[in-house]
Coordinates of C-alpha atoms and ligand atoms in Angstrom, one line a residue:
X1 CA -27.7 -16.0 17.9
X2 CA -26.8 -14.4 21.1
X3 CA -23.1 -14.0 22.6
X4 CA -24.4 -16.6 25.1
X5 CA -21.6 -18.6 27.2
X6 CA -22.3 -21.4 24.8
X7 CA -21.7 -19.2 22.1
X8 CA -18.7 -17.7 22.9
X9 CA -16.6 -20.9 23.5
X10 CA -18.2 -22.3 20.0
X11 CA -16.6 -18.5 18.0
X12 CA -13.0 -19.0 19.9
X13 CA -12.9 -22.7 19.7
X14 CA -13.5 -22.7 16.0
X15 CA -11.3 -19.3 15.7
X16 CA -8.4 -21.9 17.4
X17 CA -9.1 -24.3 14.9
X18 CA -8.9 -22.5 11.8
X19 CA -6.0 -20.5 12.9
X20 CA -4.0 -23.7 13.2
X21 CA -5.3 -25.0 10.0
X22 CA -4.3 -21.9 8.3
X23 CA -1.1 -21.3 9.4
X24 CA -0.2 -25.5 9.1
X25 CA -1.4 -25.3 5.5
X26 CA 0.0 -22.3 4.4
X27 CA 3.3 -23.5 2.7
X28 CA 1.2 -25.7 0.9
X29 CA -1.5 -24.2 -0.1
X30 CA -1.8 -23.1 -3.8
X31 CA -0.1 -20.0 -3.5
X32 CA -3.4 -18.5 -6.2
X33 CA -6.3 -21.0 -5.5
X34 CA -7.3 -22.9 -9.1
X35 CA -11.3 -23.4 -8.3
X36 CA -12.7 -19.6 -8.3
X37 CA -16.2 -20.2 -9.1
X38 CA -18.7 -20.5 -6.4
X39 CA -21.8 -22.5 -5.9
X40 CA -25.1 -20.7 -6.0
X41 CA -26.3 -21.2 -2.5
X42 CA -30.0 -20.3 -1.6
X43 CA -30.1 -17.6 1.1
X44 CA -31.6 -19.2 3.9
X45 CA -35.6 -17.8 5.5
X46 CA -34.3 -18.2 8.9
X47 CA -31.1 -18.1 10.4
X48 CA -28.9 -21.2 10.3
X49 CA -26.1 -20.4 13.2
X50 CA -22.7 -20.0 13.5
X51 CA -21.9 -23.8 13.0
X52 CA -23.5 -23.5 9.9
X53 CA -21.6 -20.9 8.6
X54 CA -18.7 -22.4 9.3
X55 CA -18.9 -25.5 7.6
X56 CA -20.7 -23.5 4.7
X57 CA -16.9 -21.7 4.7
X58 CA -15.0 -24.6 5.3
X59 CA -16.9 -26.2 1.8
X60 CA -16.8 -23.4 -0.1
X61 CA -15.1 -20.8 0.3
X62 CA -11.7 -21.6 2.6
X63 CA -9.9 -23.7 0.2
X64 CA -10.0 -21.4 -2.8
X65 CA -8.9 -18.8 -1.1
X66 CA -5.0 -17.7 -1.7
X67 CA -1.6 -17.7 0.0
X68 CA -1.8 -14.0 -0.7
X69 CA -0.8 -14.0 3.9
X70 CA 1.6 -16.4 2.7
X71 CA 5.6 -15.7 1.5
X72 CA 5.7 -17.0 -2.6
X73 CA 2.7 -14.4 -3.5
X74 CA 5.1 -12.0 -5.0
X75 CA 2.1 -10.3 -7.2
X76 CA 1.8 -6.3 -7.0
X77 CA 3.5 -4.9 -3.6
X78 CA 1.7 -7.0 -1.3
X79 CA 3.0 -8.2 2.2
X80 CA 1.2 -10.7 4.9
X81 CA 0.2 -9.9 8.4
X82 CA 2.8 -10.2 11.1
X83 CA 1.2 -12.4 14.3
X84 CA 0.9 -9.4 16.2
X85 CA -1.0 -7.8 13.8
X86 CA -3.3 -9.9 13.0
X87 CA -3.7 -10.7 17.0
X88 CA -4.8 -6.6 17.0
X89 CA -7.0 -7.0 14.1
X90 CA -8.9 -9.7 15.7
X91 CA -9.5 -6.9 18.7
X92 CA -10.6 -4.3 16.6
X93 CA -13.4 -6.6 15.4
X94 CA -14.4 -7.6 19.3
X95 CA -14.3 -4.0 20.4
X96 CA -15.1 -2.6 16.7
X97 CA -14.5 0.9 17.5
X98 CA -16.4 3.6 15.6
X99 CA -12.8 6.4 14.9
X100 CA -14.8 9.1 13.7
X101 CA -14.2 11.4 16.3
X102 CA -13.4 11.9 19.6
X103 CA -15.3 11.8 22.9
X104 CA -16.3 8.4 23.4
X105 CA -13.4 6.2 23.3
X106 CA -9.1 6.5 23.5
X107 CA -9.0 5.1 20.1
X108 CA -8.4 8.5 18.5
X109 CA -5.3 9.2 20.5
X110 CA -3.8 5.7 20.0
X111 CA -4.2 7.3 15.7
X112 CA -2.5 10.5 16.6
X113 CA 0.1 8.3 18.8
X114 CA 0.6 6.1 16.4
X115 CA 0.7 8.5 13.3
X116 CA 3.3 9.9 15.2
X117 CA 5.3 6.5 15.5
X118 CA 5.8 5.9 11.8
X119 CA 6.9 9.7 11.4
X120 CA 9.7 8.9 13.7
X121 CA 10.2 5.3 11.9
X122 CA 10.3 7.3 8.9
X123 CA 12.3 10.5 9.9
X124 CA 9.7 12.4 9.2
X125 CA 9.1 16.4 11.3
X126 CA 6.0 15.9 13.6
X127 CA 4.8 18.9 11.5
X128 CA 3.5 16.0 9.5
X129 CA -0.3 15.6 10.5
X130 CA -2.6 12.6 9.2
X131 CA -5.0 9.9 8.6
X132 CA -5.7 6.5 8.6
X133 CA -7.3 5.2 4.6
X134 CA -8.5 2.6 3.1
X135 CA -4.9 2.1 1.1
X136 CA -2.8 4.1 -0.8
X137 CA -4.8 5.0 -3.5
X138 CA -7.3 6.2 -1.1
X139 CA -4.8 8.3 0.7
X140 CA -3.7 9.4 -3.5
X141 CA -7.2 10.4 -3.6
X142 CA -7.2 12.6 -0.5
X143 CA -3.4 13.7 -2.0
X144 CA -5.4 15.3 -5.1
X145 CA -8.6 16.6 -2.9
X146 CA -6.1 18.8 -0.9
X147 CA -3.9 19.5 -4.1
X148 CA -7.4 20.8 -5.3
X149 CA -8.3 22.5 -2.4
X150 CA -4.8 24.6 -2.6
X151 CA -4.9 25.6 -6.0
X152 CA -8.5 26.8 -5.7
X153 CA -7.4 28.5 -2.8
X154 CA -4.9 30.2 -4.9
X155 CA -7.4 31.5 -6.9
X156 CA -9.6 33.1 -4.4
X157 CA -11.7 29.8 -4.8
X158 CA -12.7 27.1 -2.1
X159 CA -13.0 24.5 -4.3
X160 CA -15.2 22.1 -1.5
X161 CA -17.9 25.2 -0.9
X162 CA -17.7 26.9 -4.7
X163 CA -17.0 23.6 -6.9
X164 CA -14.1 23.8 -9.8
X165 CA -15.3 26.4 -12.1
X166 CA -12.9 29.4 -12.5
X167 CA -10.1 27.1 -11.5
X168 CA -7.1 26.6 -13.3
X169 CA -4.3 23.7 -12.4
X170 CA -1.5 22.3 -14.4
X171 CA -0.1 18.7 -13.3
X172 CA 2.6 17.1 -13.3
X173 CA 4.2 13.8 -13.0
X174 CA 6.7 11.3 -15.3
X175 CA 5.6 7.4 -13.7
X176 CA 2.5 8.2 -11.7
X177 CA 0.6 5.0 -10.2
X178 CA -2.4 4.1 -12.0
X179 CA -4.3 5.1 -8.7
X180 CA -2.6 8.6 -8.6
X181 CA -4.4 8.6 -12.2
X182 CA -7.0 7.2 -11.0
X183 CA -7.3 9.9 -7.6
X184 CA -6.9 13.2 -10.1
X185 CA -10.1 11.1 -12.0
X186 CA -12.1 11.7 -9.0
X187 CA -10.8 15.0 -7.6
X188 CA -12.0 16.0 -10.8
X189 CA -8.6 17.3 -12.4
X190 CA -9.4 14.4 -15.2
X191 CA -7.0 11.1 -15.6
X192 CA -5.9 12.4 -18.3
X193 CA -4.8 16.1 -17.5
X194 CA -1.2 15.7 -16.3
X195 CA 1.9 17.0 -18.2
X196 CA 3.8 14.0 -19.2
X197 CA 7.6 15.1 -17.2
X198 CA 10.4 12.6 -19.1
X199 CA 12.2 10.6 -17.7
X200 CA 15.5 10.0 -17.3
X201 CA 17.0 7.7 -19.4
X202 CA 16.3 3.5 -18.8
X203 CA 14.4 4.8 -15.8
X204 CA 10.9 5.6 -14.7
X205 CA 12.2 8.3 -12.8
X206 CA 11.5 12.2 -13.5
X207 CA 14.0 14.6 -15.0
X208 CA 14.5 17.8 -13.0
X209 CA 16.2 20.0 -16.1
X210 CA 12.3 19.3 -18.1
X211 CA 10.6 19.8 -14.8
X212 CA 12.3 22.6 -13.9
X213 CA 11.4 24.3 -17.8
X214 CA 7.9 23.0 -17.5
X215 CA 7.0 25.4 -14.4
X216 CA 9.3 28.3 -15.9
X217 CA 7.2 28.1 -19.0
X218 CA 3.5 28.0 -17.5
X219 CA 1.8 30.8 -16.7
X220 CA -0.7 28.6 -14.8
X221 CA -1.8 29.6 -10.8
X222 CA -2.7 26.6 -10.3
X223 CA 0.9 24.1 -9.9
X224 CA 0.9 20.3 -9.1
X225 CA 3.3 17.9 -8.9
X226 CA 3.2 14.4 -8.7
X227 CA 6.5 12.9 -7.4
X228 CA 7.3 8.7 -6.8
X229 CA 9.1 7.0 -4.2
X230 CA 8.9 4.8 -6.0
X231 CA 7.3 3.5 -8.9
X232 CA 5.9 0.3 -8.8
X233 CA 7.9 -1.5 -12.0
X234 CA 11.8 0.2 -11.8
X235 CA 11.4 1.2 -8.2
X236 CA 13.1 4.1 -9.2
X237 CA 13.0 7.3 -7.2
X238 CA 12.5 11.0 -8.6
X239 CA 14.8 13.5 -6.9
X240 CA 13.0 14.6 -3.9
X241 CA 14.9 17.4 -2.6
X242 CA 15.5 18.8 -6.3
X243 CA 12.0 18.7 -7.3
X244 CA 10.9 20.3 -3.6
X245 CA 13.0 23.7 -4.5
X246 CA 11.3 23.9 -7.5
X247 CA 7.7 23.2 -6.1
X248 CA 8.5 25.9 -3.1
X249 CA 10.1 28.8 -6.3
X250 CA 7.0 27.6 -8.5
X251 CA 4.6 27.5 -5.6
X252 CA 3.3 24.2 -7.0
X253 CA 2.1 21.8 -4.3
X254 CA 4.1 18.4 -3.6
X255 CA 2.4 15.3 -3.6
X256 CA 4.9 12.1 -3.3
X257 CA 3.4 8.4 -4.0
X258 CA 5.9 6.5 -1.5
X259 CA 3.5 3.8 -0.9
X260 CA 6.3 0.8 -0.4
X261 CA 9.6 3.0 -1.2
X262 CA 9.4 5.4 2.5
X263 CA 10.6 1.6 4.0
X264 CA 13.9 2.3 1.8
X265 CA 14.7 5.4 4.6
X266 CA 14.6 2.2 7.2
X267 CA 18.0 1.2 4.8
X268 CA 19.7 4.2 4.2
X269 CA 18.0 6.5 6.8
X270 CA 16.5 10.3 5.8
X271 CA 19.9 11.1 3.1
X272 CA 19.1 8.2 1.2
X273 CA 16.6 8.0 -2.6
X274 CA 13.9 9.7 -0.2
X275 CA 15.9 12.5 0.4
X276 CA 13.9 16.3 0.7
X277 CA 10.3 14.0 1.1
X278 CA 10.6 16.1 4.7
X279 CA 9.8 19.2 2.0
X280 CA 6.6 17.6 0.6
X281 CA 2.9 19.3 1.3
X282 CA 1.4 15.7 1.1
X283 CA 2.6 11.8 1.5
X284 CA 1.4 8.5 0.4
X285 CA 1.8 5.5 3.1
X286 CA 0.5 1.7 2.5
X287 CA 0.6 0.0 6.2
X288 CA -0.5 -3.6 4.5
X289 CA 1.9 -3.8 2.0
X290 CA 5.7 -3.8 3.5
X291 CA 4.8 -3.1 7.0
X292 CA 2.9 -6.9 7.2
X293 CA -0.2 -5.4 8.8
X294 CA -3.8 -6.7 7.7
X295 CA -6.2 -5.2 4.9
X296 CA -7.0 -2.7 5.3
X297 CA -4.5 0.1 6.4
X298 CA -2.6 3.2 4.4
X299 CA -2.0 6.8 6.2
X300 CA -2.1 9.8 4.2
X301 CA 0.4 12.4 5.9
X302 CA 0.0 16.4 5.6
X303 CA 2.7 19.5 6.3
X304 CA -0.7 21.2 5.4
X305 CA -3.5 20.2 6.8
X306 CA -6.0 22.7 6.8
X307 CA -6.5 22.3 3.5
X308 CA -7.6 18.8 4.0
X309 CA -10.4 19.5 6.5
X310 CA -11.5 22.4 4.6
X311 CA -12.1 19.8 1.7
X312 CA -13.5 17.0 4.5
X313 CA -15.2 18.8 7.3
X314 CA -18.7 19.2 6.9
X315 CA -21.1 20.5 9.4
X316 CA -24.7 18.7 11.1
X317 CA -25.5 19.2 14.4
X318 CA -25.5 15.3 15.4
X319 CA -22.0 15.2 14.8
X320 CA -21.4 17.8 16.7
X321 CA -19.1 16.8 20.0
X322 CA -17.5 20.3 21.0
X323 CA -14.5 19.0 20.4
X324 CA -11.3 21.3 20.4
X325 CA -9.3 18.9 18.2
X326 CA -10.0 17.7 14.5
X327 CA -12.1 15.0 14.2
X328 CA -10.6 12.3 11.7
X329 CA -14.0 12.0 9.7
X330 CA -12.9 15.6 9.2
X331 CA -9.8 14.8 7.5
X332 CA -10.8 11.9 5.1
X333 CA -13.2 9.9 3.3
X334 CA -15.5 8.0 5.7
X335 CA -18.1 9.0 8.4
X336 CA -17.1 6.0 10.4
X337 CA -13.9 4.1 10.0
X338 CA -12.3 1.2 11.4
X339 CA -9.8 1.1 14.5
X340 CA -6.7 1.0 12.2
X341 CA -4.3 2.5 14.4
X342 CA -4.1 -1.0 15.7
X343 CA -2.9 -3.2 14.0
X344 CA 0.0 -0.6 13.5
X345 CA 1.2 0.1 16.7
X346 CA 1.0 -4.1 17.6
X347 CA 3.8 -3.9 14.9
X348 CA 5.5 -1.7 16.1
X349 CA 5.6 -2.8 19.3
X350 CA 6.0 -5.9 18.6
X351 CA 9.2 -5.7 16.4
X352 CA 10.8 -2.3 16.9
X353 CA 12.4 -0.2 14.8
X354 CA 15.0 -2.9 14.1
X355 CA 12.6 -5.8 13.9
X356 CA 11.0 -3.8 11.4
X357 CA 14.0 -3.0 9.6
X358 CA 15.5 -6.7 9.4
X359 CA 12.2 -7.3 7.1
X360 CA 12.8 -4.7 4.9
X361 CA 16.2 -5.6 4.4
X362 CA 15.9 -9.9 4.9
X363 CA 13.2 -8.9 1.5
X364 CA 15.9 -6.3 -0.8
X365 CA 18.6 -8.7 0.4
X366 CA 16.6 -11.8 -1.1
X367 CA 14.8 -10.0 -4.6
X368 CA 18.8 -9.5 -5.0
X369 CA 19.7 -13.7 -4.5
X370 CA 16.7 -13.7 -6.7
X371 CA 17.8 -11.5 -9.5
X372 CA 21.5 -12.9 -9.3
X373 CA 20.0 -16.2 -10.3
X374 CA 17.8 -14.7 -13.5
X375 CA 20.8 -12.9 -14.4
X376 CA 23.1 -16.4 -14.6
X377 CA 19.8 -18.2 -15.8
X378 CA 20.6 -19.7 -18.9
X379 CA 16.5 -19.6 -19.7
X380 CA 15.6 -16.3 -18.3
X381 CA 17.2 -12.2 -18.5
X382 CA 17.2 -10.1 -15.6
X383 CA 15.4 -6.9 -17.4
X384 CA 16.5 -4.3 -14.6
X385 CA 19.5 -4.4 -12.0
X386 CA 17.4 -5.2 -8.9
X387 CA 18.1 -2.0 -6.6
X388 CA 14.8 -2.7 -3.8
X389 CA 12.2 -5.7 -3.1
X390 CA 11.0 -5.6 -7.6
X391 CA 12.5 -8.1 -9.7
X392 CA 11.8 -7.8 -13.6
X393 CA 12.7 -10.3 -15.6
X394 CA 11.2 -12.4 -19.0
X395 CA 12.0 -16.1 -20.6
X396 CA 14.5 -15.6 -23.0
X397 CA 14.8 -17.5 -26.5
X398 CA 15.9 -20.3 -25.7
X399 CA 13.2 -21.1 -22.7
X400 CA 10.5 -23.8 -23.5
X401 CA 7.8 -21.1 -23.1
X402 CA 9.3 -17.9 -24.9
X403 CA 6.2 -16.2 -24.8
X404 CA 6.4 -13.8 -21.3
X405 CA 2.2 -14.7 -21.1
X406 CA 3.0 -18.2 -21.2
X407 CA 5.6 -18.1 -18.9
X408 CA 3.7 -15.8 -16.7
X409 CA 0.5 -18.4 -16.7
X410 CA 3.0 -21.5 -16.5
X411 CA 4.2 -19.9 -13.2
X412 CA 1.1 -19.6 -11.3
X413 CA -0.1 -22.0 -12.8
X414 CA 2.2 -24.2 -10.8
X415 CA 0.6 -23.2 -7.6
X416 CA 4.1 -22.3 -5.7
X417 CA 4.6 -18.8 -6.3
X418 CA 2.1 -16.2 -7.7
X419 CA 3.6 -13.1 -10.1
X420 CA 2.0 -10.7 -12.3
X421 CA 3.0 -8.5 -15.6
X422 CA 4.0 -5.5 -16.1
X423 CA 6.0 -3.4 -19.0
X424 CA 9.6 -2.3 -18.8
X425 CA 10.3 0.2 -21.4
X426 CA 7.9 -0.7 -23.7
X427 CA 8.3 -4.6 -23.2
X428 CA 6.7 -7.0 -21.5
X429 CA 7.7 -8.6 -18.3
X430 CA 6.8 -10.6 -15.4
X431 CA 7.7 -8.8 -11.8
X432 CA 8.2 -10.8 -8.9
X433 CA 7.8 -8.4 -5.7
X434 CA 8.7 -9.1 -2.2
X435 CA 7.5 -7.9 0.1
X436 CA 6.2 -11.2 2.3
X437 CA 7.4 -10.5 6.3
X438 CA 8.5 -14.3 6.2
X439 CA 9.8 -14.8 2.1
X440 CA 13.0 -17.2 3.2
X441 CA 15.9 -18.3 0.8
X442 CA 13.6 -21.9 0.8
X443 CA 11.4 -19.8 -1.4
X444 CA 13.9 -18.2 -3.5
X445 CA 15.2 -21.6 -4.3
X446 CA 11.4 -23.4 -4.9
X447 CA 11.0 -20.9 -7.3
X448 CA 14.3 -20.9 -9.0
X449 CA 13.7 -24.8 -9.2
X450 CA 10.3 -23.5 -10.5
X451 CA 11.6 -21.6 -12.7
X452 CA 14.2 -23.8 -13.9
X453 CA 12.1 -26.2 -15.1
X454 CA 10.0 -24.3 -16.6
X455 CA 13.1 -23.1 -18.8
X456 CA 13.7 -26.3 -20.2
Ligands
PLP501 C1 3.5 3.5 -5.4 C2 1.8 3.3 -5.4 N1 0.8 3.1 -5.2 C3 -0.5 3.3 -4.5 C4 -0.5 1.3 -4.8 C5 -2.5 1.9 -4.8 O1 -1.9 0.9 -2.7 P1 -3.6 0.2 -2.3 O2 -3.9 -1.1 -3.3 O3 -3.2 -0.3 -0.6 O4 -4.7 0.9 -3.1 C6 0.6 0.9 -4.6 C7 0.4 -0.6 -5.3 O5 0.5 -1.1 -4.7 C8 1.9 1.3 -5.3 O6 2.8 0.6 -5.1

């Protein structure tokens, strides 16, 4: 099959039909699909063509994809995909640039330009340099790798070249995201290597006094602090101002996982809950969460890019482009990279600072409305006051399904909303995270009506 005029016409026609149908049916589609069993299909000996692919896609796949792009997918921290970003993502596939290094297109310039715009959006100093990643997990891995190179260098060891033998390190964190723990394992520190810092009472935020005590009592030459802004369950923010001062005093690398919590800066500015993040050595941000661009799109930012480059750069004659600028393939895990900046750039242009802020505000207000309904409800307990976009709750003794697991299963089986489990202060809970740009009051009404019926 070639790009003949007929095929091109067919592609546009099928995309238009699918797009219209998908958008028209998104609200009615089961939020989590009920049938996830795929028939075993024989692989064709001879190419079956675009039409056959499309027919099989419709027959076996399309119906059973979830409405994770819709307004009532409240699991994990899941954004949707706004029209500007979706359109830009189509263009990404059409042009299919490899944004690995400079020298053959303007795509690398756009990545730099978009990263600078993100810094402006989030009131971060221009000395933060970075790279688009597949998501927050990949950004956390880069944080762990940069910290590793830093602690090695402090001890006269270039870890990227020599390996970790002889490097001593102590890592401190209170409530790191699972992907951060995974990153510590992948970086060779070990998933169990970190020292647990006490949290503040009834919070997942780090107790600064405890951290100060631990750092002061440590003789270790390589220290790393992993901070959260915010934690994925309680949406609690570590005191980044105090922590960054401690890190400076003790020569510790400070990585902040701000995958979705950085968006709080749009509401409260640089002096709100993330004050001090500008002093971090590295930051994780996720655009496929609260910026509502399609997967996969995260960001790693660092004020000390040399450690990242030392870690990721490798010479090879066929890769040499004689560029005076650092290549993106020397700042991340991949040699070949998707043009991830375009949907972000499109979103920043399409909505502007004010439009994006409005979407965040909308989610926060609606999360409050949902939390207040739960607090007043006869069948549910609001487990923690809602402070951002995540609502924690459980069924109470008067609920027809008293067990959290049974209640969550029934909620998700409805097909009207999707939530995920969690644990708050040792107790199982249900977690609803609102980060879709299209979520509206009508969604809250639909969900509260469902929850009321289940309670009875
Ligand atoms: C705080 C935090 N960090 C990291 C991640 C991992 O993000 P991703 O799924 O984009 O890798 C998440 C996802 O929910 C998160 O909330």
